[in-house]
Amino acid sequence: MILGIETSCDETAAALVTDEGEIRSSVVASQADLHARYGGVVPEVASRRHLELVIPVIREALADAGATLADVDRIAVTQGPGLIGALLVGLAAAKAVAWSRRLPLVPVDHLDGHVASLYLEPDPLEPPFLCLLASGGHTLLLDIRSHTEQKLLGTTLDDAAGEAFDKGARLLGLGYPGGREIDRLARDGDPGAYDFPVARLPGLDFSFSGLKTALLYAVRDLSDDDLGARRADLAASYQHAIVRALVDRARAAAAETGRERIAIVGGVAANSDLREALPDAKAAPLALCTDNAAMIASAARWVEPVPYPRYLALDAYASR
Ligand code: KG4
Ligand code: ZN
């Protein structure tokens, strides 16, 4: 089995996955409550919390799988991109566990991990396909040609889609993380109530900063009472604009590359409006959309392991 470890942002996660892609256990300790009062992730607070949680979370993943380290034949860990201090905690823990058992270590790219959330049992997707990866840090359109080959077709020029959700939620006075809050509130609102602009860029890139400004102006013009009354309409219209941008571009990218299948991964792939707007797309299972370690162990199946003890020199990277 592969032991996966993920600490790139504010989730401390460990999972056990077989070579066939069966999840034996997946433990995710979210730090969201810890960061909520700051309205976003505080990197140093995240690092310190990872340090406290990483070993208990690994122990729990082993226990849930009814396994011990003797059942593990390699350790997979997120090497980047992400918060550098947070990544270093996971990488150091992975090195220590691997070294203590003389196991190989597999450094995994977090974004490859999100794509590999589609390769897990019981319903794995086989490449090729067009993949929309939308998370708190990234918005990418990828032509996935095989398990190891991909081409970047488009990305965001400013905010990531999840970041747009989080910043919008903050403007609306909702909690952190904002995507899920907007998703929930939008169910009671009218997506046609406000006509928020969707940036029309040439090519397959995205831009969400204008949309955020439009929401800021709409909120600023309302009294506190009116904001209370219109909050659900604002959330629904704002969400609708983000989803429209994602869906338009994903369909355009599929047409351009001739890919018949579209897949969606990353935290924003949990959005109910997005999932409904792409009924024919393959969406990652809900539990595997937001950060987890099963997807990291899954991706490790196509990465060359670094033998003992050479990986002790590995470093983390903050951006791709
Ligand atoms: O993939 P992820 O857990 O972390 C990163 O790699 O960034 O994605 C987190 C992002 C956050 O911005 C969060 O607001 C967003 O995913 N998110 C959602 C939903 N659930 C999480 N956005 C929209 N609708 C949701 N239901
Ligand atoms: Zn992520």
XYZ file of C-alpha atoms and ligand atoms in Angstrom:
347
model
C 0.000 0.000 0.000
C 0.937 3.621 -0.519
C 0.765 6.011 2.440
C -0.135 9.476 1.149
C 0.479 12.684 3.105
C -0.915 16.119 2.189
C -0.244 19.418 4.011
C -0.092 22.058 1.263
C -2.711 24.433 2.694
C -5.052 24.134 5.680
C -5.933 20.436 5.581
C -3.713 17.895 7.325
C -4.412 14.624 5.523
C -3.160 11.045 5.322
C -4.507 8.089 3.342
C -3.760 4.509 2.450
C -4.315 3.532 -1.164
C -3.489 0.275 -2.962
C -1.634 0.033 -6.273
C -4.989 -0.725 -7.891
C -6.389 2.593 -6.635
C -8.574 1.295 -3.840
C -8.870 3.704 -0.889
C -8.312 1.769 2.348
C -8.533 4.889 4.511
C -8.572 8.656 4.089
C -8.311 11.029 7.024
C -8.656 14.799 6.588
C -8.251 17.147 9.550
C -9.474 20.542 8.411
C -8.084 23.620 10.090
C -10.863 25.826 8.654
C -12.261 26.695 12.096
C -8.843 27.836 13.240
C -8.473 30.268 10.323
C -12.125 31.383 10.074
C -11.756 34.326 12.426
C -9.003 35.756 10.207
C -11.157 35.348 7.079
C -8.498 33.239 5.366
C -5.559 30.914 5.927
C -2.741 32.367 8.046
C 0.370 30.513 6.785
C 2.304 30.397 10.045
C -0.755 29.262 12.004
C -1.281 26.525 9.383
C 2.331 25.285 9.665
C 2.146 25.029 13.448
C -1.154 23.173 13.337
C 0.173 20.727 10.717
C 3.042 19.994 13.059
C 0.606 19.051 15.827
C -1.706 17.034 13.588
C 0.462 15.228 11.075
C 1.546 12.246 13.201
C -1.916 11.668 14.809
C -3.511 11.871 11.353
C -1.041 9.299 9.942
C -1.742 7.021 12.923
C -5.478 7.355 12.354
C -5.143 6.546 8.640
C -3.191 3.386 9.516
C -5.702 2.403 12.200
C -8.723 3.004 9.913
C -7.149 0.713 7.315
C -6.357 -1.913 9.959
C -2.739 -1.588 8.879
C 0.696 -0.853 10.298
C 3.760 0.673 8.653
C 4.824 -2.893 7.819
C 2.003 -2.925 5.216
C 3.268 0.249 3.529
C 5.738 -0.072 0.655
C 6.147 3.580 -0.246
C 5.318 7.037 1.084
C 3.781 9.688 -1.184
C 3.851 13.331 -0.167
C 2.836 16.663 -1.658
C 6.030 18.515 -2.602
C 4.274 21.646 -3.988
C 2.699 23.970 -4.953
C 1.271 25.448 -1.764
C 2.243 27.294 1.407
C 5.946 26.607 1.796
C 5.965 26.235 5.604
C 2.939 23.937 5.468
C 4.497 21.795 2.733
C 7.750 21.457 4.673
C 5.937 19.915 7.653
C 4.404 17.168 5.495
C 7.636 16.592 3.601
C 9.688 16.324 6.802
C 7.157 13.898 8.307
C 7.160 11.806 5.114
C 10.966 11.706 5.027
C 11.136 10.674 8.687
C 8.583 7.860 8.331
C 10.143 6.626 5.062
C 13.668 6.807 6.456
C 12.747 4.951 9.646
C 11.499 1.991 7.570
C 13.986 2.376 4.686
C 11.098 2.905 2.290
C 11.193 4.845 -0.982
C 9.504 8.253 -1.096
C 7.377 9.621 -3.944
C 7.208 13.423 -4.294
C 3.829 14.405 -5.796
C 2.682 17.643 -7.392
C -0.509 18.821 -5.683
C -2.214 19.643 -9.001
C -1.415 16.198 -10.421
C -2.957 14.938 -7.191
C -6.250 16.724 -7.915
C -6.362 15.165 -11.402
C -5.531 11.744 -9.925
C -8.632 11.989 -7.694
C -10.359 10.761 -10.884
C -8.247 7.585 -11.070
C -9.447 6.001 -7.833
C -11.811 3.045 -7.449
C -14.715 2.307 -7.630
C -15.269 4.402 -10.767
C -11.907 5.429 -12.238
C -11.690 7.575 -15.379
C -9.198 6.639 -18.096
C -7.357 9.352 -20.051
C -7.644 11.072 -22.463
C -10.058 13.760 -21.275
C -10.348 17.505 -20.835
C -9.917 18.498 -17.199
C -11.072 21.647 -15.419
C -9.102 21.995 -12.190
C -10.657 24.723 -10.027
C -9.436 25.174 -6.465
C -8.596 27.909 -3.992
C -5.180 28.446 -5.539
C -5.588 27.414 -9.190
C -7.905 27.465 -12.179
C -6.528 25.336 -14.997
C -7.810 23.793 -18.189
C -5.712 20.723 -18.916
C -5.651 18.369 -21.844
C -4.980 15.089 -20.038
C -3.429 12.853 -22.693
C -2.292 10.008 -20.466
C -1.584 9.362 -16.788
C 1.743 11.143 -17.209
C 1.272 13.600 -20.088
C -0.790 16.781 -19.967
C -0.961 20.100 -21.727
C -1.968 23.385 -20.107
C -4.619 25.067 -22.279
C -5.714 27.952 -20.087
C -5.401 29.439 -16.628
C -6.540 32.449 -14.629
C -4.842 35.784 -15.143
C -5.730 36.963 -11.629
C -7.811 35.226 -8.930
C -8.484 31.486 -8.862
C -12.150 30.429 -9.018
C -12.119 29.263 -5.393
C -10.473 32.522 -4.373
C -13.289 34.397 -6.150
C -15.793 32.365 -4.106
C -13.890 33.049 -0.881
C -13.516 36.794 -1.525
C -17.155 37.073 -2.626
C -18.258 35.315 0.554
C -16.292 37.787 2.607
C -17.971 40.734 0.824
C -21.338 39.138 1.581
C -20.471 38.709 5.248
C -20.388 34.901 5.040
C -17.926 32.586 6.770
C -14.649 31.085 5.593
C -14.144 29.001 3.481
C -16.634 30.821 1.335
C -17.363 28.467 -1.565
C -19.528 26.116 0.425
C -21.329 29.040 2.126
C -22.191 30.707 -1.188
C -23.244 27.335 -2.619
C -25.638 26.825 0.297
C -27.078 30.366 0.349
C -27.448 30.496 -3.447
C -30.107 27.762 -3.292
C -32.503 30.364 -1.834
C -31.596 33.058 -4.358
C -32.370 34.036 -7.946
C -29.301 33.636 -10.225
C -30.848 36.135 -12.652
C -31.365 38.881 -10.050
C -28.030 40.573 -10.833
C -26.275 40.588 -14.167
C -22.649 40.217 -13.122
C -20.083 40.447 -15.915
C -18.047 37.472 -17.094
C -14.688 38.477 -18.550
C -14.423 37.621 -22.229
C -10.749 37.043 -22.817
C -9.318 35.761 -26.063
C -8.201 32.139 -25.873
C -8.949 29.855 -22.953
C -7.858 31.975 -19.994
C -9.992 33.180 -17.092
C -10.255 36.417 -15.127
C -12.337 36.832 -11.979
C -11.143 40.124 -10.510
C -13.691 42.273 -12.416
C -16.508 40.104 -11.125
C -15.319 40.566 -7.556
C -15.303 44.356 -8.044
C -18.839 44.236 -9.483
C -20.008 42.424 -6.351
C -18.216 44.971 -4.175
C -20.110 47.814 -5.882
C -23.451 46.001 -5.640
C -22.937 45.391 -1.908
C -21.699 48.927 -1.248
C -24.885 50.419 -2.697
C -27.113 48.516 -0.270
C -28.090 49.407 3.301
C -27.537 46.726 5.933
C -31.235 45.788 5.867
C -31.311 45.600 2.091
C -28.137 43.508 2.049
C -29.812 41.069 4.422
C -32.801 40.825 2.101
C -30.745 40.504 -1.113
C -27.875 38.352 0.146
C -29.194 35.108 -1.327
C -29.867 36.762 -4.720
C -26.367 38.246 -4.712
C -24.832 34.864 -3.839
C -26.824 33.061 -6.538
C -26.008 35.651 -9.233
C -22.334 35.782 -8.293
C -22.031 32.006 -8.266
C -23.858 31.844 -11.592
C -21.306 34.211 -13.179
C -18.329 32.134 -11.953
C -19.936 28.881 -13.073
C -20.822 30.322 -16.492
C -17.207 31.363 -17.051
C -15.925 27.911 -16.049
C -18.471 26.017 -18.134
C -18.031 28.183 -21.263
C -14.270 27.777 -21.229
C -14.336 24.076 -20.420
C -16.688 23.411 -23.332
C -14.603 25.594 -25.656
C -11.443 23.748 -24.622
C -13.096 20.376 -25.214
C -14.213 21.494 -28.672
C -10.766 22.852 -29.521
C -8.949 19.678 -28.501
C -11.631 17.305 -29.771
C -11.939 15.676 -26.350
C -15.317 14.060 -25.831
C -15.138 13.876 -22.063
C -14.846 16.726 -19.569
C -13.805 16.102 -15.971
C -13.895 18.559 -13.060
C -11.652 18.385 -9.995
C -10.565 20.611 -7.083
C -12.519 22.270 -4.296
C -14.786 24.223 -6.654
C -15.809 20.953 -8.352
C -17.870 20.382 -5.180
C -20.109 23.283 -6.230
C -23.637 22.056 -6.887
C -24.381 24.662 -9.583
C -21.202 23.703 -11.492
C -21.984 19.996 -11.229
C -25.516 20.636 -12.543
C -24.261 22.871 -15.337
C -22.032 20.067 -16.644
C -24.303 17.025 -16.300
C -22.325 14.998 -18.828
C -18.978 15.735 -17.139
C -17.236 13.364 -14.771
C -16.913 15.182 -11.437
C -14.495 13.960 -8.783
C -16.365 12.328 -5.865
C -17.404 15.037 -3.369
C -15.068 13.806 -0.622
C -12.124 13.971 -3.038
C -12.768 17.486 -4.445
C -11.264 19.446 -1.564
C -7.744 18.641 -0.406
C -7.107 15.064 0.720
C -4.259 12.567 0.740
C -5.973 9.759 -1.219
C -5.503 11.789 -4.405
C -1.811 12.280 -3.562
C -1.289 8.524 -3.063
C -3.252 7.942 -6.283
C -0.982 10.262 -8.307
C 2.100 8.581 -6.825
C 1.258 5.442 -8.807
C 2.630 7.155 -11.938
C 5.660 8.874 -10.367
C 9.134 7.319 -10.077
C 9.886 6.730 -6.363
C 13.084 8.259 -4.950
C 15.074 5.469 -3.259
C 16.208 5.448 0.380
C 17.979 7.622 1.527
C 18.402 9.979 -1.424
C 15.093 11.769 -0.752
C 16.435 13.328 2.425
C 17.773 16.129 0.189
C 14.355 16.873 -1.404
C 12.931 20.366 -0.968
C 9.370 21.671 -1.247
C 8.322 24.266 -3.846
C 5.719 27.024 -3.379
C 4.731 27.437 -7.029
C 4.851 25.191 -10.051
O -8.816 22.066 -3.646
P -8.996 22.858 -2.411
O -9.452 22.138 -1.161
O -7.695 23.609 -1.987
C -6.771 24.140 -2.883
O -5.965 23.356 -3.437
O -6.849 25.372 -3.079
O -10.019 24.027 -2.772
C -10.488 24.915 -1.818
C -11.410 25.918 -2.505
C -11.811 27.073 -1.599
O -11.603 28.272 -2.287
C -13.293 26.813 -1.356
O -14.043 28.004 -1.161
C -13.707 26.111 -2.634
O -12.613 25.273 -2.931
N -14.923 25.314 -2.446
C -16.082 25.554 -3.104
C -17.025 24.613 -2.615
N -16.412 23.831 -1.693
C -15.125 24.267 -1.601
N -16.386 26.475 -4.034
C -17.640 26.476 -4.508
N -18.617 25.637 -4.086
C -18.359 24.685 -3.151
N -19.324 23.840 -2.755
Zn -5.972 21.562 -3.603
